PDB file of C-alpha atoms in Angstrom:
ATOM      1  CA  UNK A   1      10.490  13.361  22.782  1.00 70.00           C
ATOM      2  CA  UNK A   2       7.115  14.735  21.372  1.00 83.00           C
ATOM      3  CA  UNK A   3       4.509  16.251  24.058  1.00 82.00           C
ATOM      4  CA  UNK A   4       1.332  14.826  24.298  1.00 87.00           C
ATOM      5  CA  UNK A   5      -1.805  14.839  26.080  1.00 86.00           C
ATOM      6  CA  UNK A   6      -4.888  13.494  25.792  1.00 90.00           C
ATOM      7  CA  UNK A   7      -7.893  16.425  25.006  1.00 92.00           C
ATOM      8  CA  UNK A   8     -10.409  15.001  27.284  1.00 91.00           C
ATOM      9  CA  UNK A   9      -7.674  15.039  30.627  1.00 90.00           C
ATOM     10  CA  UNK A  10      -6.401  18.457  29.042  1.00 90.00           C
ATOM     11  CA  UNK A  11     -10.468  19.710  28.977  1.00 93.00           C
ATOM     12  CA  UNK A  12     -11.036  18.284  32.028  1.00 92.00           C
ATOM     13  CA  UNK A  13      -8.379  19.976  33.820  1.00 90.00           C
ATOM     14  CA  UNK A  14      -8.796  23.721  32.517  1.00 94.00           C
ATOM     15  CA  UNK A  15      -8.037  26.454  34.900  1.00 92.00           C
ATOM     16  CA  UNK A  16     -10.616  29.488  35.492  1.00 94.00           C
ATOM     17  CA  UNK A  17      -9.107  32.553  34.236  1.00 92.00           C
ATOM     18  CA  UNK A  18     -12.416  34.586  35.171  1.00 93.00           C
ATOM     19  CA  UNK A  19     -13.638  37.015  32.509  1.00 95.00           C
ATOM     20  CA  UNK A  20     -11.976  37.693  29.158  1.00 95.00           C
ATOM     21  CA  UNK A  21     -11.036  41.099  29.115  1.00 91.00           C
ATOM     22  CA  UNK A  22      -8.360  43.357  26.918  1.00 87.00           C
ATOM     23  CA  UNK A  23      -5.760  42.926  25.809  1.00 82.00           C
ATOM     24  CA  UNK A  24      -6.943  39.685  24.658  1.00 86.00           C
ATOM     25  CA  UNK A  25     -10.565  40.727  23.321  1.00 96.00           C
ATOM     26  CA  UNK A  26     -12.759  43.534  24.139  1.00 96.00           C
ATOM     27  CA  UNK A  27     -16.018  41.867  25.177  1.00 97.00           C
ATOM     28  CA  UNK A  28     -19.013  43.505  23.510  1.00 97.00           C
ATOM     29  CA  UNK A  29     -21.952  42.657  26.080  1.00 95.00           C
ATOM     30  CA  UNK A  30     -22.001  40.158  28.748  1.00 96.00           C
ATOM     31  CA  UNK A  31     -19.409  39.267  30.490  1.00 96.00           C
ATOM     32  CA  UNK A  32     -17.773  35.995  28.897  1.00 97.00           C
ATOM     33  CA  UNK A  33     -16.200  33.188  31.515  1.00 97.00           C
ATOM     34  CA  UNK A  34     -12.487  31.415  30.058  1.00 97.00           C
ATOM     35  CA  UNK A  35     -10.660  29.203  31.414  1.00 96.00           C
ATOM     36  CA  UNK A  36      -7.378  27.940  29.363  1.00 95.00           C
ATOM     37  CA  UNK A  37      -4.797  25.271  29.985  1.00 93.00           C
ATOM     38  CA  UNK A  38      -1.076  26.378  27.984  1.00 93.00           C
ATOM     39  CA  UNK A  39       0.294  23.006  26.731  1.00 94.00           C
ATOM     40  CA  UNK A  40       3.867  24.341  25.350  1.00 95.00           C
ATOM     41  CA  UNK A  41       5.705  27.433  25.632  1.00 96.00           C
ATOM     42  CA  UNK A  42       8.749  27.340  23.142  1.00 95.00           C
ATOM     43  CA  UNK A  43      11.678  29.064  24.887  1.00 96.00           C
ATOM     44  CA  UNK A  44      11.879  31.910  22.838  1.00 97.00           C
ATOM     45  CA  UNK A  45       8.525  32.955  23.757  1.00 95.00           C
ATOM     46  CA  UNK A  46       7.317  33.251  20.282  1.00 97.00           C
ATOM     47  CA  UNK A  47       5.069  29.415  19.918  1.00 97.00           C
ATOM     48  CA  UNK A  48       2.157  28.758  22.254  1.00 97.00           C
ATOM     49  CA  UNK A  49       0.032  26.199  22.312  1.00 97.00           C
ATOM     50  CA  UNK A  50      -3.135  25.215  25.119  1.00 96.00           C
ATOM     51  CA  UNK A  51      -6.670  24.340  25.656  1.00 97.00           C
ATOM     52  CA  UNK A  52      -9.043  27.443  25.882  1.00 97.00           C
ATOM     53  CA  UNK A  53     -12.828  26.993  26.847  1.00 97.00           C
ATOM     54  CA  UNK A  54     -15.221  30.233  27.004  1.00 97.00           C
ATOM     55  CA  UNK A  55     -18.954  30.944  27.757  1.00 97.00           C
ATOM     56  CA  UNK A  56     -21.368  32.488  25.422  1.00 98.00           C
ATOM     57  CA  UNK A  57     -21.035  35.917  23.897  1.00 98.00           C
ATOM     58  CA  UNK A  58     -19.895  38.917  21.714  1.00 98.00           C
ATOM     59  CA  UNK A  59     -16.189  40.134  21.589  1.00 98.00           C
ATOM     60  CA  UNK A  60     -13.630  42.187  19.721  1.00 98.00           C
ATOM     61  CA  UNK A  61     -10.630  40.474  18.367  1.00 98.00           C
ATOM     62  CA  UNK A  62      -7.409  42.626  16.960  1.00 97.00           C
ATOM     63  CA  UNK A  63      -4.400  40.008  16.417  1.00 97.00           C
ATOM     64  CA  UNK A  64      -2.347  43.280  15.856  1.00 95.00           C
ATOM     65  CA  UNK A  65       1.076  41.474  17.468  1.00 94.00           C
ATOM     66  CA  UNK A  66       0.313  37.816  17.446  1.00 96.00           C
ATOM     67  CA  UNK A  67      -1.491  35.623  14.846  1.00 97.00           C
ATOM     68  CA  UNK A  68      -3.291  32.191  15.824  1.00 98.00           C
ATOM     69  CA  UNK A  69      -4.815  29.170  14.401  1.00 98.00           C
ATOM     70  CA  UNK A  70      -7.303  27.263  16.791  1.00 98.00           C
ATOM     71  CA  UNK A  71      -9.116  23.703  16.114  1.00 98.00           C
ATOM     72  CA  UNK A  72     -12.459  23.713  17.586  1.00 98.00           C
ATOM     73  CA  UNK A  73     -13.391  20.725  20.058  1.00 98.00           C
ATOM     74  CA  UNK A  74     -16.654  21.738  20.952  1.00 98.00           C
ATOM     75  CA  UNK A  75     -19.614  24.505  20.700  1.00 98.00           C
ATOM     76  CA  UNK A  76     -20.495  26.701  17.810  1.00 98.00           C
ATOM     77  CA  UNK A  77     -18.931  30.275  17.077  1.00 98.00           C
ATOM     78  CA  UNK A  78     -19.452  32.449  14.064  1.00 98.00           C
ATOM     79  CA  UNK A  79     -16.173  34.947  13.079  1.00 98.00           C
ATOM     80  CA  UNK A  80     -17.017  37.813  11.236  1.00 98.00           C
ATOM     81  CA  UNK A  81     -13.906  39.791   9.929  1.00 98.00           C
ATOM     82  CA  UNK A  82     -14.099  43.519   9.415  1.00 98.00           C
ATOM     83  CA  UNK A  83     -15.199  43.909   5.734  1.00 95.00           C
ATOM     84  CA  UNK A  84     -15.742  40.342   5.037  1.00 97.00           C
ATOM     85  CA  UNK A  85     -18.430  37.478   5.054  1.00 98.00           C
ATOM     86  CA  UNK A  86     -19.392  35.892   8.517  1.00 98.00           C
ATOM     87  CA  UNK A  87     -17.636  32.142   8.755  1.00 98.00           C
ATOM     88  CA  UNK A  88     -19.378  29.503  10.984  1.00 98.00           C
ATOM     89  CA  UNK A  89     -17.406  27.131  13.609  1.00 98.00           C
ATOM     90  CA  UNK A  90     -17.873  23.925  14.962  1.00 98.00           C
ATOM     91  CA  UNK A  91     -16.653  20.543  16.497  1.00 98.00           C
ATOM     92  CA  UNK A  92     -13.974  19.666  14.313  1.00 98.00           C
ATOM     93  CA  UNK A  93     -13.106  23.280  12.000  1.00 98.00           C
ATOM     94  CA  UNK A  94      -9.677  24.681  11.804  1.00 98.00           C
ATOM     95  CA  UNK A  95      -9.130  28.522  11.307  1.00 98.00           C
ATOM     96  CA  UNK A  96      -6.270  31.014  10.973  1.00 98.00           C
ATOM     97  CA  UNK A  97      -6.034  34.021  11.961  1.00 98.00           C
ATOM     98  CA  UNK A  98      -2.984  35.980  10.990  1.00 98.00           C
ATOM     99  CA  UNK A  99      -1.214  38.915  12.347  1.00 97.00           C
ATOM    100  CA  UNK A 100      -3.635  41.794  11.328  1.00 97.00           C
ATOM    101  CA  UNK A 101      -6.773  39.769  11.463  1.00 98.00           C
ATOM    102  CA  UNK A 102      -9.631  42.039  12.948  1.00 98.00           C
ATOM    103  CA  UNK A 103     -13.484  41.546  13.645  1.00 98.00           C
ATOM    104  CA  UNK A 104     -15.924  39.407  16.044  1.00 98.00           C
ATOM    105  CA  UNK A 105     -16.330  36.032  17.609  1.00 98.00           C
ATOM    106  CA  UNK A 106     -19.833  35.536  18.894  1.00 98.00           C
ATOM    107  CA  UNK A 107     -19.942  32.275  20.670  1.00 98.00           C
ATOM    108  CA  UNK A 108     -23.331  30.488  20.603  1.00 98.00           C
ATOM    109  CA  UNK A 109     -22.405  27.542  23.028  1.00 97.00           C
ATOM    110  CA  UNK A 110     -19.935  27.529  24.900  1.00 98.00           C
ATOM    111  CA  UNK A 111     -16.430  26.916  22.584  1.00 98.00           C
ATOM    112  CA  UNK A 112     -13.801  24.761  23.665  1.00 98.00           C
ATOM    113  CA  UNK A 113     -10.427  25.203  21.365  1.00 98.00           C
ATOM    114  CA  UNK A 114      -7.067  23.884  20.962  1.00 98.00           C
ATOM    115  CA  UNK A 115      -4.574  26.966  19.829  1.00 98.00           C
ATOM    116  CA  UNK A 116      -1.201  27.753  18.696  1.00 98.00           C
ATOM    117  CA  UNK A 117      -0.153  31.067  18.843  1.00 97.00           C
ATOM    118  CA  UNK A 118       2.456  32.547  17.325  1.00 97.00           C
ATOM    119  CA  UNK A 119       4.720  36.158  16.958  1.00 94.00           C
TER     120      UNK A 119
END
């Protein structure tokens, strides 16, 4: 039987996580506020999938062990990978980033994001 859950109850119920901090980013300013709701844990540990909502602002990303591809619900973000052009994001944009990506996300409004992670 396929998992499923609506995104608005899944948004609606997101847990505070308080500020995002290493080893997940390195914020580059202001503090930044998550909160995140995992959907599906596969049992080897390796898939993860969830809801992730954060506040405005500047922070360090270095998907050195883990890769991810996220599906933005809502707000604006621009990623900006070392040595390469700035992309834009919005409601409704996909992105990957694979094992090895490195640069910035500075979130404009604040970003809700479904995401599958992966090792």
């Amino acid at each position: 039987m396929a998992l499923t859950i609506n995104t608005n109850t899944a948004l609606a119920t997101l847990a505070p996580n308080g500020h995002l901090s290493e080893p997940t980013a390195t914020v580059l300013g202001n503090p930044i506020a998550t909160w995140s709701k995992d959907l599906y844990t596969n049992e080897a540990g390796t898939l993860t999938t969830g809801f992730w909502r954060a506040s405005p602002g500047t922070s360090r990303w270095e998907f050195a062990e883990h890769g991810e591809v996220i599906h933005v619900l809502g707000g604006r973000m621009t990623v900006h990978q070392d040595d390469s052009e700035p992309q834009d994001l919005g409601p409704g944009d996909v992105a990957a980033f694979p094992i090895g990506w490195r640069g910035t996300w500075t979130i404009y409004e604040t970003l809700s994001k479904f995401y599958v992670i992966y090792h």
